[in-house]
Coordinates of N, CA, C and O in Angstrom, one line a residue:
X57 N 40.9 41.7 -10.3 CA 41.1 41.1 -9.2 C 40.6 39.5 -9.0 O 39.5 39.8 -10.3
X58 N 40.7 39.0 -8.5 CA 40.5 37.6 -8.4 C 39.8 36.9 -6.9 O 39.7 37.5 -6.2
X59 N 38.4 36.5 -7.2 CA 37.7 35.9 -5.9 C 37.2 34.6 -6.0 O 37.1 34.0 -6.9
X60 N 37.6 33.9 -4.8 CA 37.5 32.7 -4.6 C 36.5 32.6 -3.5 O 36.6 33.2 -2.2
X61 N 35.4 31.7 -3.8 CA 34.1 31.4 -3.1 C 34.0 30.1 -2.7 O 34.3 29.0 -3.7
X62 N 34.7 29.9 -1.5 CA 34.6 28.0 -1.1 C 33.4 27.8 -0.5 O 32.5 28.4 -0.2
X63 N 32.8 26.3 -1.2 CA 31.5 26.2 -0.6 C 31.4 24.8 -1.3 O 32.5 24.2 -1.7
X64 N 30.3 24.0 -0.7 CA 30.2 22.6 -1.5 C 29.3 22.7 -2.7 O 28.2 23.5 -2.5
X65 N 29.8 21.9 -3.8 CA 29.2 22.1 -5.0 C 28.4 20.7 -5.1 O 29.1 19.6 -4.9
X66 N 27.0 20.6 -5.2 CA 26.3 19.9 -5.4 C 26.2 19.3 -6.8 O 25.8 18.1 -7.4
X67 N 26.4 20.3 -7.9 CA 26.1 19.8 -9.4 C 27.2 20.6 -10.0 O 27.4 21.8 -10.2
X68 N 28.3 19.7 -10.6 CA 29.5 20.5 -11.4 C 29.0 21.0 -12.5 O 29.6 21.9 -13.1
X69 N 27.7 20.8 -12.9 CA 27.2 21.6 -14.4 C 26.8 22.8 -13.6 O 26.9 23.6 -14.8
X70 N 27.0 23.3 -12.9 CA 26.1 24.9 -12.3 C 27.6 25.8 -13.0 O 27.2 26.6 -13.7
X71 N 29.0 25.4 -13.3 CA 30.1 26.0 -13.6 C 29.9 26.4 -14.9 O 29.7 27.6 -15.7
X72 N 29.1 25.5 -15.9 CA 28.1 25.7 -17.3 C 27.2 26.7 -17.3 O 27.3 27.4 -18.4
X73 N 26.6 27.0 -16.2 CA 25.3 28.1 -16.5 C 26.2 28.9 -16.3 O 25.7 29.9 -17.1
X74 N 27.0 29.4 -15.6 CA 27.8 30.6 -15.3 C 28.6 30.8 -16.7 O 28.6 32.2 -16.9
X75 N 29.1 30.0 -17.2 CA 29.7 30.2 -18.3 C 28.8 30.6 -19.6 O 29.2 31.5 -20.7
X76 N 27.9 30.1 -19.6 CA 26.9 30.1 -21.0 C 26.2 31.9 -20.1 O 25.4 32.2 -21.4
X77 N 26.0 32.1 -19.0 CA 25.2 33.3 -18.7 C 26.4 34.4 -18.4 O 26.3 34.9 -16.7
X78 N 27.4 34.9 -18.8 CA 28.2 36.0 -18.4 C 27.6 37.0 -17.6 O 28.5 37.9 -17.3
X79 N 26.4 37.7 -18.3 CA 25.3 38.9 -17.6 C 25.3 38.6 -16.4 O 24.9 39.4 -15.8
X80 N 25.4 37.3 -16.0 CA 24.8 37.5 -14.4 C 25.8 37.8 -13.4 O 27.1 37.7 -13.4
X81 N 25.1 38.9 -12.3 CA 26.4 39.6 -11.6 C 26.4 38.4 -10.4 O 25.9 37.7 -10.3
X82 N 27.2 38.9 -9.5 CA 27.5 37.9 -8.3 C 26.4 37.6 -7.5 O 26.2 36.5 -7.0
X83 N 25.6 38.5 -7.3 CA 24.1 38.2 -6.5 C 23.2 37.1 -7.3 O 22.8 36.2 -6.8
X84 N 23.2 37.4 -8.4 CA 22.3 36.4 -9.4 C 23.2 35.0 -9.1 O 22.6 34.1 -9.1
X85 N 24.4 35.1 -9.4 CA 25.0 33.6 -9.4 C 24.8 33.1 -8.1 O 24.5 31.8 -8.4
X86 N 25.2 34.0 -6.8 CA 24.9 33.0 -5.7 C 23.0 32.6 -5.5 O 22.9 31.7 -5.1
X87 N 22.0 33.3 -6.0 CA 20.8 33.0 -5.8 C 20.4 31.9 -6.9 O 20.1 30.8 -6.4
X88 N 21.0 31.5 -7.9 CA 21.0 30.5 -8.8 C 21.7 29.8 -8.3 O 21.2 28.2 -8.3
X89 N 23.0 29.3 -7.5 CA 23.3 28.3 -6.9 C 22.3 27.9 -5.7 O 22.3 26.5 -5.4
X90 N 21.8 28.7 -5.2 CA 20.8 28.5 -3.6 C 19.4 27.7 -4.5 O 19.3 26.3 -4.0
X91 N 19.6 27.7 -5.8 CA 18.1 27.2 -6.3 C 18.6 25.8 -6.6 O 17.8 25.1 -6.5
X92 N 19.6 26.0 -7.2 CA 20.4 24.3 -7.6 C 21.1 23.6 -6.7 O 20.7 22.4 -7.0
X93 N 20.5 24.0 -5.4 CA 21.2 23.3 -4.2 C 19.9 23.0 -3.4 O 19.8 22.3 -2.6
X94 N 18.4 23.7 -4.1 CA 17.5 23.3 -3.2 C 17.0 24.1 -2.4 O 16.4 23.8 -1.0
X95 N 17.6 25.3 -1.6 CA 17.5 26.1 -0.9 C 16.6 27.2 -1.0 O 16.8 27.7 -2.3
X96 N 15.8 27.2 -0.5 CA 14.7 28.5 -0.3 C 15.3 29.7 -0.6 O 16.3 30.3 0.0
X97 N 15.0 30.8 -1.8 CA 15.1 32.0 -1.5 C 13.9 32.8 -1.6 O 12.7 32.5 -1.6
X98 N 14.0 34.1 -1.2 CA 12.9 35.4 -0.9 C 12.3 35.4 -2.4 O 12.7 35.0 -3.3
X99 N 11.1 35.6 -2.3 CA 9.9 36.0 -3.1 C 10.6 37.0 -4.1 O 10.9 36.9 -5.6
X100 N 11.2 37.9 -3.9 CA 11.9 39.1 -4.8 C 13.2 38.7 -5.8 O 13.2 39.0 -6.7
X101 N 13.8 37.7 -5.1 CA 15.0 37.2 -5.5 C 14.5 36.2 -6.5 O 14.8 36.1 -7.7
X102 N 13.6 35.6 -6.4 CA 12.6 34.3 -7.2 C 12.5 35.0 -8.2 O 12.3 34.7 -9.5
X103 N 11.7 36.5 -8.0 CA 11.1 37.4 -9.2 C 12.6 37.6 -10.3 O 12.0 38.0 -11.3
X104 N 13.3 38.2 -9.6 CA 14.4 38.5 -10.6 C 15.1 37.7 -11.3 O 15.3 37.9 -12.5
X105 N 15.1 36.1 -10.9 CA 15.4 35.1 -11.7 C 15.0 34.6 -12.7 O 15.0 34.3 -13.6
X106 N 13.4 34.9 -12.3 CA 12.1 34.8 -13.1 C 12.3 35.6 -14.6 O 12.0 35.1 -15.4
X107 N 12.4 36.6 -13.8 CA 12.5 37.9 -15.0 C 13.9 37.8 -16.1 O 13.6 38.0 -17.1
X108 N 14.9 36.8 -15.2 CA 16.1 36.5 -16.0 C 15.9 35.5 -16.9 O 17.0 35.0 -17.6
X109 N 15.0 34.6 -16.6 CA 14.2 33.4 -17.3 C 15.4 32.6 -16.8 O 15.6 31.4 -18.0
X110 N 15.6 32.4 -15.8 CA 16.8 31.4 -15.2 C 16.1 30.2 -14.6 O 16.4 29.1 -14.3
X111 N 15.0 30.8 -14.0 CA 14.3 29.7 -13.1 C 12.6 29.5 -13.6 O 12.3 30.6 -14.2
X112 N 12.2 28.8 -12.9 CA 10.6 28.5 -13.5 C 10.1 27.8 -11.8 O 10.8 27.2 -11.3
X113 N 8.8 27.6 -11.8 CA 8.5 27.1 -10.6 C 7.7 28.3 -9.6 O 7.8 29.2 -9.7
X114 N 6.8 27.4 -8.8 CA 6.7 28.0 -7.5 C 7.6 28.3 -6.5 O 8.9 27.7 -6.5
X115 N 7.6 29.3 -5.6 CA 8.7 29.6 -4.7 C 9.0 28.7 -4.3 O 10.0 28.8 -3.8
X116 N 8.2 28.0 -3.3 CA 8.6 26.7 -2.3 C 9.4 25.7 -3.4 O 10.3 24.6 -2.7
X117 N 9.3 25.5 -4.6 CA 9.8 24.7 -5.3 C 10.5 24.8 -6.9 O 9.7 24.8 -7.6
X118 N 11.4 26.0 -6.6 CA 11.9 26.5 -8.1 C 12.8 25.5 -8.7 O 13.5 24.8 -8.0
X119 N 12.9 25.5 -9.8 CA 13.7 24.7 -10.6 C 14.2 25.4 -11.8 O 13.8 26.5 -11.9
X120 N 15.6 25.2 -12.0 CA 16.0 25.6 -13.2 C 15.1 25.6 -14.8 O 14.9 24.7 -15.0
X121 N 15.3 26.8 -15.6 CA 14.3 26.9 -16.4 C 15.0 25.7 -17.5 O 15.9 25.4 -17.9
X122 N 14.2 25.9 -18.7 CA 14.5 25.0 -19.9 C 15.8 25.5 -20.5 O 16.6 24.4 -20.8
X123 N 15.7 26.9 -20.9 CA 17.3 27.1 -21.4 C 18.5 26.9 -20.6 O 19.5 26.7 -20.9
X124 N 18.2 27.2 -19.4 CA 19.1 26.5 -18.3 C 19.7 25.4 -18.2 O 20.8 24.7 -18.3
X125 N 18.5 24.4 -18.2 CA 18.5 23.1 -18.6 C 19.5 22.2 -19.7 O 20.2 21.7 -19.7
X126 N 18.8 23.0 -20.7 CA 19.6 23.0 -22.3 C 21.3 23.0 -21.9 O 21.9 21.9 -22.5
X127 N 21.8 24.3 -21.1 CA 22.9 24.6 -21.3 C 23.8 23.7 -20.7 O 24.6 23.6 -20.6
X128 N 23.4 22.9 -19.6 CA 24.0 21.8 -18.7 C 23.7 20.4 -19.3 O 23.7 19.8 -18.9
X129 N 22.7 20.4 -20.5 CA 22.4 19.1 -21.2 C 21.7 18.5 -19.7 O 22.0 17.3 -19.8
X130 N 20.8 18.9 -19.2 CA 19.6 18.1 -18.2 C 18.2 18.2 -18.7 O 17.5 19.0 -17.8
X131 N 17.8 18.2 -20.0 CA 16.8 18.5 -20.6 C 15.7 17.5 -19.6 O 14.7 17.8 -19.4
X132 N 16.0 16.4 -19.7 CA 15.4 15.3 -19.0 C 15.1 15.8 -17.4 O 13.8 15.6 -17.1
X133 N 15.9 16.2 -16.9 CA 15.9 17.0 -15.6 C 14.8 18.1 -15.2 O 13.8 18.0 -14.3
X134 N 14.6 18.7 -16.2 CA 14.1 20.1 -16.5 C 12.5 19.6 -17.0 O 11.5 20.0 -15.8
X135 N 12.2 18.7 -17.2 CA 11.3 17.9 -17.8 C 10.3 17.4 -16.4 O 9.3 17.4 -15.8
X136 N 11.5 16.5 -15.4 CA 11.0 16.1 -14.1 C 10.6 17.1 -13.4 O 9.5 17.0 -12.5
X137 N 11.1 18.2 -13.7 CA 10.8 19.3 -12.4 C 9.5 20.0 -12.8 O 9.0 20.2 -12.1
X138 N 9.6 20.0 -14.0 CA 8.4 20.8 -14.6 C 7.2 20.2 -14.3 O 6.1 20.7 -14.0
X139 N 7.1 19.1 -14.8 CA 6.1 18.0 -15.1 C 5.4 18.0 -16.3 O 5.8 18.7 -17.0
X140 N 4.6 17.6 -16.3 CA 3.5 17.0 -17.6 C 2.4 18.1 -17.4 O 2.0 18.2 -16.6
X141 N 1.5 18.0 -18.3 CA 0.2 18.7 -18.7 C -0.7 18.0 -17.7 O -0.7 16.6 -18.0
X142 N -1.8 18.5 -17.2 CA -2.3 17.9 -16.2 C -3.2 17.0 -17.0 O -3.6 16.2 -16.5
X143 N -3.7 17.3 -18.5 CA -4.4 16.2 -19.2 C -3.6 15.0 -19.6 O -4.5 14.2 -19.5
X144 N -2.4 14.7 -18.9 CA -1.8 13.4 -19.4 C -2.2 12.8 -18.1 O -2.2 11.4 -18.0
X145 N -2.0 13.1 -16.9 CA -2.3 12.8 -15.8 C -3.8 12.5 -15.6 O -4.0 11.3 -15.0
X146 N -4.6 13.3 -16.2 CA -6.2 12.9 -16.3 C -6.4 11.5 -17.1 O -7.0 11.0 -16.8
X147 N -5.8 11.6 -18.4 CA -5.9 10.2 -19.4 C -5.1 9.0 -18.5 O -6.0 8.2 -18.5
X148 N -4.4 9.4 -17.9 CA -3.6 8.0 -17.0 C -5.0 7.7 -15.8 O -5.2 6.1 -15.9
X149 N -5.3 8.4 -15.3 CA -6.4 7.8 -14.4 C -7.7 7.1 -15.2 O -8.4 6.1 -15.0
X150 N -8.0 7.9 -16.2 CA -9.2 7.5 -17.3 C -8.6 6.0 -17.5 O -9.7 5.0 -17.5
X151 N -7.5 6.0 -18.1 CA -7.4 4.8 -18.6 C -7.2 3.5 -17.4 O -7.7 2.4 -17.7
X152 N -6.8 4.1 -16.2 CA -6.9 2.7 -15.2 C -7.8 2.5 -15.1 O -8.3 1.2 -14.9
X153 N -8.7 3.5 -15.0 CA -10.5 3.1 -14.4 C -11.1 2.3 -15.9 O -11.8 1.3 -15.1
X154 N -10.9 2.7 -17.3 CA -11.3 1.7 -17.8 C -10.8 0.4 -18.0 O -11.7 -0.6 -18.0
X155 N -9.3 0.0 -17.6 CA -8.9 -1.4 -17.8 C -9.3 -2.1 -16.7 O -9.8 -3.3 -16.3
X156 N -9.7 -1.5 -15.2 CA -9.9 -2.1 -13.9 C -11.0 -1.7 -13.1 O -11.2 -2.0 -12.2
X157 N -11.7 -0.9 -13.9 CA -13.1 -0.9 -13.5 C -13.3 0.4 -12.3 O -14.5 1.3 -12.3
X158 N -12.3 0.2 -11.4 CA -12.5 1.1 -10.0 C -11.0 1.0 -9.7 O -9.8 0.5 -9.9
X159 N -10.6 2.2 -8.8 CA -9.8 2.4 -8.2 C -10.1 3.6 -6.7 O -10.6 4.0 -6.6
X160 N -9.2 3.2 -5.7 CA -9.0 3.7 -4.6 C -7.8 4.8 -4.9 O -7.2 4.7 -5.7
X161 N -7.9 5.5 -3.8 CA -7.1 6.8 -3.7 C -5.7 6.5 -3.6 O -4.6 6.6 -4.4
X162 N -5.3 5.2 -2.9 CA -4.2 4.9 -2.7 C -3.6 4.2 -4.1 O -2.4 4.1 -4.7
X163 N -4.3 3.3 -4.7 CA -4.0 2.8 -6.1 C -3.5 4.0 -7.4 O -2.8 3.9 -8.0
X164 N -4.3 5.1 -7.1 CA -4.4 6.4 -7.9 C -3.2 7.3 -7.7 O -2.3 7.5 -8.7
X165 N -2.5 7.2 -6.5 CA -1.5 7.7 -5.8 C -0.5 6.9 -6.3 O 0.9 7.7 -6.8
X166 N -0.7 5.8 -6.6 CA 0.5 4.7 -6.9 C 0.9 4.8 -8.3 O 2.0 4.8 -8.9
X167 N -0.2 5.2 -9.1 CA -0.2 5.5 -10.5 C 0.5 6.7 -11.0 O 1.6 6.7 -11.9
X168 N 0.1 7.7 -10.1 CA 0.7 9.2 -10.7 C 2.0 9.5 -10.0 O 2.6 10.1 -10.5
X169 N 2.2 8.7 -8.8 CA 3.7 9.3 -7.6 C 4.6 9.9 -8.4 O 4.8 10.8 -8.6
X170 N 5.5 8.6 -9.0 CA 6.5 8.8 -10.0 C 6.5 9.7 -11.1 O 7.7 9.9 -11.7
X171 N 5.8 10.0 -11.6 CA 5.3 10.7 -12.9 C 4.8 12.2 -12.4 O 5.3 13.0 -13.5
X172 N 4.6 12.7 -11.2 CA 4.2 13.8 -10.7 C 6.0 14.4 -10.9 O 6.9 13.8 -10.8
X173 N 6.0 16.0 -11.0 CA 7.2 16.5 -11.1 C 8.4 16.5 -9.5 O 7.5 16.6 -8.5
X174 N 9.3 16.0 -9.8 CA 10.1 16.2 -8.9 C 10.6 17.1 -8.1 O 10.7 17.3 -6.8
X175 N 9.8 18.4 -8.3 CA 10.0 19.9 -7.9 C 9.0 19.8 -6.7 O 8.8 20.3 -5.8
X176 N 7.9 18.7 -6.7 CA 6.6 19.3 -5.8 C 6.9 17.9 -4.3 O 7.8 16.8 -4.5
X177 N 6.6 18.4 -3.3 CA 6.9 17.5 -2.0 C 5.7 16.9 -1.9 O 4.9 16.6 -2.4
X178 N 5.8 16.2 -1.1 CA 5.1 14.8 -0.8 C 3.4 15.7 -0.7 O 2.4 14.9 -1.3
X179 N 3.7 16.5 0.1 CA 2.1 17.1 0.2 C 1.4 17.7 -0.8 O 0.6 17.6 -0.9
X180 N 2.6 18.4 -1.6 CA 2.1 18.9 -2.9 C 1.6 17.9 -4.1 O 0.5 18.4 -4.7
X181 N 2.1 16.8 -3.9 CA 1.9 15.6 -4.6 C 0.2 15.2 -4.5 O -0.3 14.9 -5.0
X182 N 0.1 15.1 -3.0 CA -0.9 14.8 -2.5 C -2.2 15.6 -3.0 O -3.1 15.3 -3.3
X183 N -1.9 17.1 -2.8 CA -2.9 18.4 -3.3 C -2.9 18.0 -4.9 O -4.2 18.2 -5.3
X184 N -2.2 17.7 -5.5 CA -1.7 17.8 -7.2 C -2.8 16.4 -7.6 O -4.0 16.8 -8.2
X185 N -3.1 15.5 -6.7 CA -3.8 14.2 -7.1 C -5.2 14.7 -6.9 O -6.1 14.4 -7.7
X186 N -5.1 15.0 -5.6 CA -6.8 15.8 -5.3 C -7.4 16.7 -6.1 O -8.4 16.3 -6.7
X187 N -6.4 17.3 -6.9 CA -7.0 18.3 -7.5 C -7.3 17.7 -9.0 O -8.6 18.1 -9.7
X188 N -6.5 16.8 -9.4 CA -7.1 16.0 -10.8 C -8.0 15.3 -10.2 O -8.8 15.1 -11.5
X189 N -8.2 14.4 -9.6 CA -9.5 13.9 -9.1 C -10.9 14.7 -8.9 O -11.8 14.6 -9.5
X190 N -10.5 15.8 -8.4 CA -11.9 16.8 -8.5 C -11.9 17.5 -9.7 O -13.7 17.6 -9.9
X191 N -11.1 17.9 -10.5 CA -11.4 18.0 -12.0 C -12.1 17.2 -12.8 O -13.1 17.4 -13.3
X192 N -11.5 16.0 -12.8 CA -12.4 15.1 -13.2 C -14.1 15.2 -13.2 O -15.1 14.6 -13.4
X193 N -14.1 14.9 -11.5 CA -15.2 14.9 -10.9 C -16.5 15.8 -11.4 O -17.4 15.7 -11.6
X194 N -15.7 16.8 -11.4 CA -16.4 18.3 -11.9 C -16.8 18.2 -12.9 O -17.8 18.9 -13.8
X195 N -16.2 17.5 -13.9 CA -16.5 17.3 -15.2 C -17.5 16.0 -16.0 O -17.6 15.9 -17.0
X196 N -17.8 15.4 -14.7 CA -18.6 14.3 -14.7 C -18.3 13.5 -15.8 O -18.8 12.3 -16.4
X197 N -16.6 13.0 -15.2 CA -16.0 11.9 -15.9 C -15.9 10.5 -15.0 O -16.0 9.6 -15.4
X198 N -15.9 11.3 -14.0 CA -15.6 10.1 -12.8 C -16.6 10.6 -11.3 O -17.0 11.4 -11.1
X199 N -16.6 9.4 -10.4 CA -17.5 9.7 -9.3 C -17.2 8.6 -8.5 O -16.6 7.4 -9.1
X200 N -17.6 8.5 -7.0 CA -17.2 7.8 -5.9 C -18.4 6.7 -6.2 O -19.6 7.1 -6.8
X201 N -18.0 5.5 -5.9 CA -19.3 4.3 -5.9 C -19.6 4.3 -4.6 O -20.6 3.0 -4.3
X202 N -19.7 4.8 -3.7 CA -20.1 4.5 -2.3 C -20.1 6.1 -1.6 O -19.9 7.0 -1.9
X203 N -21.0 6.1 -0.2 CA -21.1 7.1 0.4 C -20.3 7.2 1.2 O -19.8 8.6 1.6
X204 N -19.2 6.4 1.6 CA -18.3 6.5 2.6 C -16.9 6.9 1.8 O -16.3 6.1 1.1
X205 N -16.3 8.2 2.2 CA -15.5 8.9 1.2 C -14.1 8.2 1.4 O -13.3 8.4 0.3
X206 N -14.0 7.7 2.5 CA -12.5 6.7 2.7 C -12.7 5.8 2.0 O -11.3 5.2 1.7
X207 N -13.3 4.6 2.0 CA -13.8 3.5 1.6 C -14.2 3.1 -0.1 O -13.9 2.2 -0.4
X208 N -15.0 4.6 -0.3 CA -15.3 4.5 -1.9 C -14.2 4.5 -2.6 O -13.2 4.9 -2.5
X209 N -14.4 3.8 -3.8 CA -13.5 4.0 -5.1 C -14.0 5.1 -6.0 O -15.4 5.3 -6.0
X210 N -13.0 5.3 -7.1 CA -13.4 6.1 -8.0 C -13.8 4.9 -9.2 O -13.1 4.6 -9.4
X211 N -14.6 5.4 -9.8 CA -15.1 4.5 -10.8 C -15.3 5.8 -12.4 O -15.8 7.0 -12.0
X212 N -15.6 5.3 -13.6 CA -15.9 6.2 -14.4 C -17.4 6.4 -14.5 O -18.4 5.6 -14.1
X213 N -17.8 7.6 -14.8 CA -19.4 7.6 -14.7 C -19.8 7.2 -16.1 O -19.4 7.7 -17.2
X214 N -21.0 6.9 -16.2 CA -21.6 6.1 -17.1 C -22.6 7.5 -18.2 O -22.3 8.3 -18.1

């Protein structure tokens, strides 16, 4: 029996995923197709693909796993979606402050924005930067240089 499915393919490498994973049933193949096209899937479906080690990430921003990325030779895309360790981002902030003494939120956003995972929305990136700054503040590494939270700059704590 031959089955033909018509639709729009955004990534020609998708067929390589299917070739490398012949154990996938039709439902899993469709779910994986939705993920690679950036379409939201249900939690139970995401959990199933995670159990098969095909996807990673949070429900709203799933991306292909390392093994799948390797099968389509998109390891760089995987790293861009996964992101880097939080310590990397914190080090960037600290190095910036060592070099320039102070930075406002806009400057820190500019420093980190392009380095944050592509799988995050702009709102999620804002929260990520906020969480990084808060973590550094809570460890007494950085502080604000004034009372006005909107106009104050981040500085290294003595």
